[in-house]
Short mmCIF file of C-alpha atoms in Angstrom, two decimals:
data_model
loop_
_atom_site.label_atom_id
_atom_site.label_comp_id
_atom_site.label_asym_id
_atom_site.label_seq_id
_atom_site.Cartn_x
_atom_site.Cartn_y
_atom_site.Cartn_z
CA MET A 1 147.97 44.79 -24.11
CA ILE A 2 144.34 45.92 -24.41
CA PRO A 3 141.97 44.13 -21.99
CA GLU A 4 139.40 41.83 -23.54
CA ARG A 5 136.49 43.90 -22.22
CA ALA A 6 137.91 47.01 -23.89
CA ARG A 7 138.33 45.17 -27.18
CA THR A 8 134.78 43.84 -26.97
CA LEU A 9 133.43 47.33 -26.34
CA ALA A 10 135.55 48.80 -29.13
CA GLY A 11 134.28 46.11 -31.50
CA GLY A 12 130.72 46.91 -30.54
CA VAL A 13 131.23 50.63 -31.09
CA LEU A 14 132.77 50.02 -34.50
CA GLU A 15 129.94 47.73 -35.52
CA ALA A 16 127.44 50.30 -34.30
CA ALA A 17 129.14 52.83 -36.56
CA LEU A 18 128.10 50.68 -39.50
CA GLY A 19 124.48 51.55 -38.77
CA ALA A 20 125.31 55.11 -39.67
CA GLY A 21 126.40 53.78 -43.05
CA MET A 22 122.78 53.54 -44.15
CA VAL A 23 122.57 57.31 -43.83
CA ALA A 24 125.95 57.77 -45.46
CA MET A 25 124.85 55.76 -48.51
CA ALA A 26 122.37 58.51 -49.36
CA TRP A 27 125.17 61.04 -49.57
CA PRO A 28 126.75 61.88 -52.91
CA ALA A 29 130.30 61.62 -51.57
CA ALA A 30 131.87 58.26 -50.97
CA LEU A 31 134.23 59.51 -48.22
CA PRO A 32 131.84 58.91 -45.27
CA GLN A 33 131.37 55.30 -46.39
CA LEU A 34 135.11 54.87 -46.87
CA VAL A 35 135.80 56.07 -43.33
CA LEU A 36 133.02 54.04 -41.70
CA TYR A 37 133.58 50.79 -43.52
CA GLY A 38 137.30 51.08 -44.10
CA VAL A 39 138.22 51.66 -40.45
CA ALA A 40 135.81 49.00 -39.24
CA GLY A 41 137.12 46.63 -41.90
CA LEU A 42 140.68 47.06 -40.68
CA TRP A 43 139.50 46.33 -37.14
CA PHE A 44 137.80 43.09 -38.12
CA ALA A 45 140.69 42.04 -40.32
CA ALA A 46 143.03 42.51 -37.36
CA ARG A 47 140.67 40.58 -35.10
CA SER A 48 140.57 37.81 -37.67
CA LEU A 49 144.36 37.54 -37.87
CA ALA A 50 144.55 37.51 -34.08
CA GLY A 51 141.90 34.79 -33.89
CA ARG A 52 140.26 36.51 -30.94
CA ARG A 53 137.63 34.47 -29.07
CA GLY A 54 137.26 31.95 -31.89
CA HIS A 55 135.45 34.43 -34.12
CA ASP A 56 138.12 34.53 -36.82
CA VAL A 57 135.78 33.38 -39.60
CA HIS A 58 133.11 35.85 -38.51
CA HIS A 59 135.58 38.73 -38.52
CA ALA A 60 137.19 37.63 -41.80
CA LEU A 61 133.79 37.68 -43.51
CA MET A 62 133.07 41.12 -42.10
CA ALA A 63 136.43 42.44 -43.30
CA ALA A 64 135.75 41.04 -46.78
CA ALA A 65 132.28 42.61 -46.79
CA MET A 66 133.76 45.98 -45.87
CA ALA A 67 136.24 45.79 -48.74
CA TRP A 68 133.46 44.83 -51.17
CA MET A 69 131.25 47.70 -50.03
CA VAL A 70 133.88 50.39 -50.52
CA ALA A 71 135.52 48.97 -53.65
CA PRO A 72 134.74 50.67 -57.02
CA GLY A 73 131.85 48.80 -58.62
CA GLY A 74 131.37 46.78 -55.44
CA ALA A 75 128.15 45.90 -53.67
CA SER A 76 124.95 47.52 -54.88
CA LYS A 77 123.09 49.85 -52.55
CA PRO A 78 120.42 47.25 -51.66
CA VAL A 79 123.08 44.67 -50.82
CA ALA A 80 125.11 47.23 -48.92
CA ALA A 81 121.99 48.23 -46.99
CA GLY A 82 121.33 44.60 -46.11
CA LEU A 83 124.89 44.05 -44.95
CA THR A 84 124.75 47.24 -42.93
CA ALA A 85 121.56 46.09 -41.21
CA LEU A 86 123.22 42.75 -40.44
CA PHE A 87 126.23 44.50 -38.96
CA ALA A 88 124.01 46.83 -36.91
CA THR A 89 122.29 43.77 -35.42
CA ALA A 90 125.68 42.28 -34.60
CA ALA A 91 126.61 45.61 -33.05
CA ALA A 92 123.66 45.45 -30.68
CA PHE A 93 124.69 41.94 -29.65
CA TRP A 94 128.33 42.85 -28.96
CA LEU A 95 127.44 46.06 -27.14
CA ALA A 96 125.09 44.06 -24.93
CA ARG A 97 127.89 41.58 -24.25
CA ALA A 98 130.27 44.41 -23.39
CA ALA A 99 127.73 46.11 -21.14
CA ASP A 100 127.11 42.82 -19.34
CA ALA A 101 130.86 42.30 -18.86
CA PHE A 102 131.27 45.75 -17.32
CA ARG A 103 128.15 45.24 -15.19
CA ARG A 104 129.50 41.98 -13.83
CA ARG A 105 132.88 43.58 -13.14
CA ALA A 106 131.24 46.41 -11.20
CA LEU A 107 129.11 43.91 -9.30
CA SER A 108 132.20 41.87 -8.45
CA ASP A 109 134.10 44.94 -7.25
CA ARG A 110 131.18 46.05 -5.12
CA LYS A 111 130.14 42.72 -3.64
CA THR A 112 133.28 40.62 -3.39
CA GLN A 113 136.28 42.93 -3.23
CA ASN A 114 135.03 45.50 -0.76
CA PRO A 115 131.77 44.31 0.82
CA ASP A 116 129.96 46.83 2.99
CA GLU A 117 130.03 46.82 6.75
CA GLY A 118 127.50 44.61 8.47
CA GLU A 119 125.81 41.58 6.99
CA ARG A 120 127.49 39.41 4.39
CA PRO A 121 126.37 40.74 0.97
CA MET A 122 124.16 38.79 -1.38
CA VAL A 123 125.83 37.70 -4.62
CA ASP A 124 124.08 37.07 -7.93
CA LEU A 125 124.37 33.37 -8.72
CA PRO A 126 125.41 32.26 -12.21
CA ARG A 127 122.80 31.30 -14.82
CA ILE A 128 122.03 27.62 -15.29
CA VAL A 129 122.86 26.58 -18.86
CA SER A 130 123.61 23.49 -20.91
CA ARG A 131 127.06 21.88 -20.80
CA GLU A 132 127.74 23.11 -24.36
CA GLU A 133 126.90 26.74 -23.51
CA TRP A 134 129.01 26.52 -20.35
CA LEU A 135 131.97 25.19 -22.36
CA THR A 136 131.70 28.08 -24.82
CA ALA A 137 131.66 30.63 -21.98
CA ARG A 138 134.52 28.84 -20.21
CA LYS A 139 136.71 28.94 -23.31
CA GLU A 140 136.02 32.66 -23.73
CA LEU A 141 137.07 33.27 -20.13
CA LEU A 142 140.15 31.12 -20.66
CA GLU A 143 141.38 33.57 -23.28
CA GLU A 144 141.18 36.41 -20.77
CA GLU A 145 142.82 34.27 -18.07
CA LYS A 146 145.72 33.59 -20.43
CA GLU A 147 146.12 37.32 -21.05
CA VAL A 148 146.22 37.98 -17.32
CA THR A 149 148.80 35.21 -16.85
CA LEU A 150 151.05 36.67 -19.54
CA ARG A 151 150.60 40.15 -18.11
CA ARG A 152 151.47 38.86 -14.64
CA ASP A 153 154.60 37.20 -16.01
CA ALA A 154 155.60 40.48 -17.66
CA LEU A 155 155.05 42.39 -14.40
CA ALA A 156 157.15 39.85 -12.50
CA ALA A 157 159.95 40.34 -15.02
CA ARG A 158 159.79 44.12 -14.60
CA ARG A 159 159.78 43.70 -10.83
CA ARG A 160 162.96 41.63 -11.02
CA GLU A 161 164.57 44.38 -13.09
CA LEU A 162 163.88 47.14 -10.55
CA PRO A 163 167.05 48.86 -9.37
CA MET A 164 167.99 48.39 -5.71
CA VAL A 165 169.13 50.70 -2.93
CA LYS A 166 171.89 49.87 -0.49
CA VAL A 167 170.67 49.90 3.12
CA GLU A 168 173.03 52.14 5.06
CA GLU A 169 171.16 52.15 8.39
CA ASP A 170 172.38 49.54 10.88
CA TYR A 171 168.98 48.37 12.16
CA VAL A 172 168.92 46.34 15.36
CA PHE A 173 165.94 44.09 16.14
CA GLU A 174 164.97 41.92 19.08
CA GLY A 175 164.34 38.28 18.22
CA ALA A 176 163.47 35.18 20.23
CA ASP A 177 167.22 34.56 20.67
CA GLY A 178 168.22 38.14 21.41
CA LYS A 179 169.55 41.05 19.37
CA ALA A 180 169.76 40.75 15.59
CA ARG A 181 170.86 43.05 12.80
CA LEU A 182 169.08 43.22 9.45
CA LEU A 183 171.85 41.05 7.99
CA ASP A 184 171.07 38.36 10.59
CA LEU A 185 167.45 38.15 9.47
CA PHE A 186 168.64 36.55 6.19
CA GLU A 187 169.80 33.47 8.17
CA GLY A 188 172.66 33.12 5.69
CA ARG A 189 170.47 33.18 2.58
CA ARG A 190 170.69 35.76 -0.22
CA GLN A 191 167.09 36.96 -0.23
CA LEU A 192 164.88 38.21 2.59
CA VAL A 193 161.14 38.87 2.44
CA VAL A 194 159.93 40.92 5.41
CA TYR A 195 156.22 41.02 6.15
CA HIS A 196 155.42 44.14 8.16
CA PHE A 197 152.85 42.68 10.54
CA MET A 198 150.42 45.12 12.20
CA PHE A 199 151.17 44.69 15.90
CA GLY A 200 151.95 47.98 17.60
CA PRO A 201 153.61 48.64 20.97
CA ASP A 202 150.22 49.12 22.66
CA ASP A 203 148.39 46.20 20.97
CA THR A 204 147.53 43.07 22.92
CA GLU A 205 147.35 40.78 19.87
CA GLY A 206 148.20 40.81 16.18
CA HIS A 207 145.87 42.21 13.53
CA ASN A 208 143.46 39.64 12.09
CA SER A 209 144.09 40.49 8.41
CA CYS A 210 147.87 40.11 8.90
CA ALA A 211 147.26 36.83 10.71
CA LEU A 212 145.24 35.60 7.72
CA LEU A 213 148.15 36.34 5.40
CA VAL A 214 150.67 34.57 7.64
CA ASP A 215 148.31 31.58 7.95
CA ASN A 216 148.70 31.27 4.18
CA ILE A 217 152.50 30.90 4.32
CA ALA A 218 153.08 27.14 4.25
CA HIS A 219 156.32 25.20 4.53
CA GLU A 220 159.04 27.80 4.38
CA GLU A 221 161.41 24.97 3.41
CA HIS A 222 160.43 25.50 -0.24
CA LEU A 223 161.61 29.13 -0.01
CA HIS A 224 164.69 28.18 1.98
CA ALA A 225 165.69 25.74 -0.75
CA LEU A 226 165.67 28.70 -3.16
CA ASP A 227 167.89 30.91 -0.97
CA THR A 228 164.99 32.96 0.43
CA THR A 229 163.99 33.68 4.03
CA VAL A 230 160.63 35.04 5.20
CA ALA A 231 160.47 36.97 8.48
CA LEU A 232 157.85 39.00 10.32
CA VAL A 233 158.66 42.40 11.81
CA SER A 234 156.44 44.42 14.18
CA ARG A 235 156.88 47.17 16.76
CA ALA A 236 155.30 45.25 19.66
CA PRO A 237 157.70 43.95 22.35
CA ILE A 238 159.25 40.58 21.51
CA ALA A 239 157.58 38.78 24.45
CA ARG A 240 154.15 39.70 23.10
CA LEU A 241 155.11 38.70 19.55
CA THR A 242 156.49 35.35 20.71
CA ALA A 243 153.37 34.57 22.76
CA PHE A 244 151.07 35.35 19.83
CA ARG A 245 153.27 33.33 17.45
CA GLU A 246 153.00 30.32 19.72
CA ARG A 247 149.24 30.79 20.06
CA MET A 248 148.88 30.78 16.25
CA GLY A 249 151.20 27.80 15.80
CA TRP A 250 153.55 29.59 13.40
CA THR A 251 157.22 28.76 12.91
CA ILE A 252 158.17 31.88 10.93
CA PRO A 253 160.79 34.00 12.76
CA TRP A 254 159.36 37.20 14.23
CA TYR A 255 161.35 40.24 15.28
CA SER A 256 160.53 43.38 17.21
CA SER A 257 161.70 46.65 15.67
CA LEU A 258 160.69 48.64 18.76
CA GLY A 259 163.23 51.39 19.39
CA SER A 260 164.44 51.53 15.77
CA SER A 261 163.24 53.59 12.80
CA PHE A 262 162.73 50.51 10.61
CA ASN A 263 158.90 50.65 10.41
CA PHE A 264 158.95 54.39 9.80
CA ASP A 265 161.67 54.16 7.15
CA TYR A 266 159.68 51.53 5.24
CA HIS A 267 156.43 53.45 5.75
CA VAL A 268 154.35 50.96 7.71
CA ALA A 269 154.14 53.18 10.78
CA ASN A 270 153.11 56.83 10.68
CA ASP A 271 153.75 59.43 13.36
CA GLU A 272 154.44 63.00 12.24
CA SER A 273 156.59 63.60 15.32
CA VAL A 274 158.96 60.87 14.12
CA ALA A 275 158.93 61.06 10.31
CA PRO A 276 156.91 62.52 7.42
CA VAL A 277 153.69 60.60 6.80
CA GLU A 278 153.68 58.23 3.85
CA TYR A 279 151.76 55.06 2.97
CA ASN A 280 151.65 53.20 -0.31
CA TYR A 281 153.81 55.91 -1.88
CA LYS A 282 151.34 58.68 -0.98
CA ASP A 283 152.11 61.58 1.34
CA LYS A 284 149.71 62.89 3.96
CA ALA A 285 148.07 65.45 1.68
CA THR A 286 147.37 62.77 -0.93
CA LEU A 287 146.01 60.32 1.66
CA LEU A 288 143.65 62.98 2.98
CA ALA A 289 142.57 64.04 -0.52
CA LYS A 290 141.81 60.40 -1.38
CA GLY A 291 139.55 60.11 1.65
CA THR A 292 141.83 57.67 3.52
CA PRO A 293 142.92 59.72 6.56
CA TRP A 294 143.29 56.56 8.69
CA TYR A 295 146.53 55.71 6.87
CA ALA A 296 148.10 58.96 8.12
CA GLU A 297 148.77 57.56 11.58
CA GLY A 298 149.36 54.29 13.39
CA GLU A 299 150.55 50.85 12.28
CA TRP A 300 149.93 49.40 8.81
CA GLN A 301 150.80 46.31 6.84
CA GLY A 302 153.24 45.95 3.98
CA LEU A 303 155.95 43.77 2.54
CA SER A 304 159.57 44.58 1.74
CA VAL A 305 162.19 42.56 -0.12
CA PHE A 306 165.93 42.72 0.54
CA PHE A 307 168.90 41.20 -1.27
CA ARG A 308 172.26 40.33 0.30
CA ASP A 309 175.53 40.64 -1.59
CA GLY A 310 178.16 39.49 0.85
CA ASP A 311 177.63 41.67 3.93
CA ASP A 312 175.89 44.42 1.94
CA VAL A 313 172.10 44.55 2.14
CA HIS A 314 169.96 46.16 -0.56
CA HIS A 315 166.28 47.07 -0.62
CA THR A 316 164.65 45.93 -3.89
CA TYR A 317 160.85 46.13 -3.48
CA SER A 318 157.98 47.13 -1.19
CA THR A 319 154.23 46.78 -1.62
CA TYR A 320 151.18 47.74 0.44
CA GLU A 321 147.37 47.59 0.53
CA ARG A 322 145.99 45.38 -2.25
CA GLY A 323 149.47 44.65 -3.51
CA LEU A 324 149.40 42.03 -0.74
CA ASP A 325 146.30 40.27 -2.10
CA GLN A 326 148.38 37.82 -4.12
CA LEU A 327 149.88 36.48 -0.88
CA VAL A 328 146.48 35.58 0.58
CA THR A 329 145.80 32.18 -0.95
CA THR A 330 142.47 32.00 0.88
CA TYR A 331 141.35 34.74 -1.51
CA THR A 332 142.88 32.86 -4.44
CA TYR A 333 140.69 29.83 -3.71
CA LEU A 334 137.59 31.95 -3.07
CA ASP A 335 138.10 33.84 -6.34
CA LEU A 336 137.52 30.52 -8.15
CA THR A 337 134.07 30.09 -6.60
CA PRO A 338 130.63 31.56 -7.46
CA LEU A 339 130.31 33.33 -4.08
CA GLY A 340 133.76 34.92 -4.37
CA ARG A 341 135.59 36.48 -1.45
CA GLN A 342 132.41 37.32 0.49
CA GLU A 343 134.29 39.08 3.31
CA HIS A 344 136.65 42.03 3.35
CA ILE A 345 140.06 40.96 4.60
CA THR A 346 139.55 42.91 7.84
CA LYS A 347 136.48 40.78 8.64
CA PHE A 348 138.24 37.43 8.88
CA SER A 349 138.68 36.04 12.38
CA LEU A 350 141.86 34.71 13.92
CA HIS A 351 141.89 31.02 13.05
CA ASP A 352 141.38 29.96 16.68
CA GLN A 353 138.28 32.14 17.09
CA TYR A 354 135.94 30.41 14.64
CA ALA A 355 133.04 28.45 16.10
CA SER A 356 133.51 24.72 15.72
#
């Protein structure tokens, strides 16, 4: 599915090509006109049939004009020149719209997704318009939102269809009630979602960005009712994990994997003396080449999904970095607002550290 911005830009480019038609009309051969107007005509006919952005009538008229201009005995040169000028004007409008869309996307990426270190970045506020103009813009955005929703549904379906790998290693964890195997973490349910919480053996408290994500897990009972358990796993000693869990007021079970290879096997801990470096499906050389050497060592966050079939456990999915964004509902709410996310996820405080 082609993104709306790409279609808008492509439409603008095709309309701009019509401006060249004025030059082509002076040529003896009809082929240049046929190519320019014929291809553009097909584009607008397709846009018309698709009813994109409510411009179906506009695009249908353009498609008809193209056909008239290239048909034998069709539009005269003065009429064709006038239509071409009209289309060139429309081209300028759509190219400006496309450029503005890309500019806003770049601004959003720069100022809300990954704000710079230091002061909170300034964000351009929306224009003030009439209710009618707002409604038009909102309906245009709604079309793109619907596309994203359908695309997300398709991705979820593909995710469910991923093959799974049987877990052969007999991992042993330390929980609040003592030793536990990976099978025990399911608590009798068929599905297990493990959040790999950044809390290493030498850390005194959990990482703030991981704490933000766990703060956003509400009422596990809904998941339990659908045969799914959520658990946290870290390499810090269980006493430290339990104390921090109580401080944060969480009820989610938390296990220490200290002494096992679990975090290394699922690539949320990197130490070359223990296992080859890998994070987010990139080896050490790739991480260094990408300019992210920090991922090549230490503790990192991630999420892994397991499925139980009897006493057999299978690994079905793991995600890292911004693949975790969808679990941070604080970001989901902020993404609906004019100011956006404002802070990088590493800048959020623990919830008991905010000033009253």
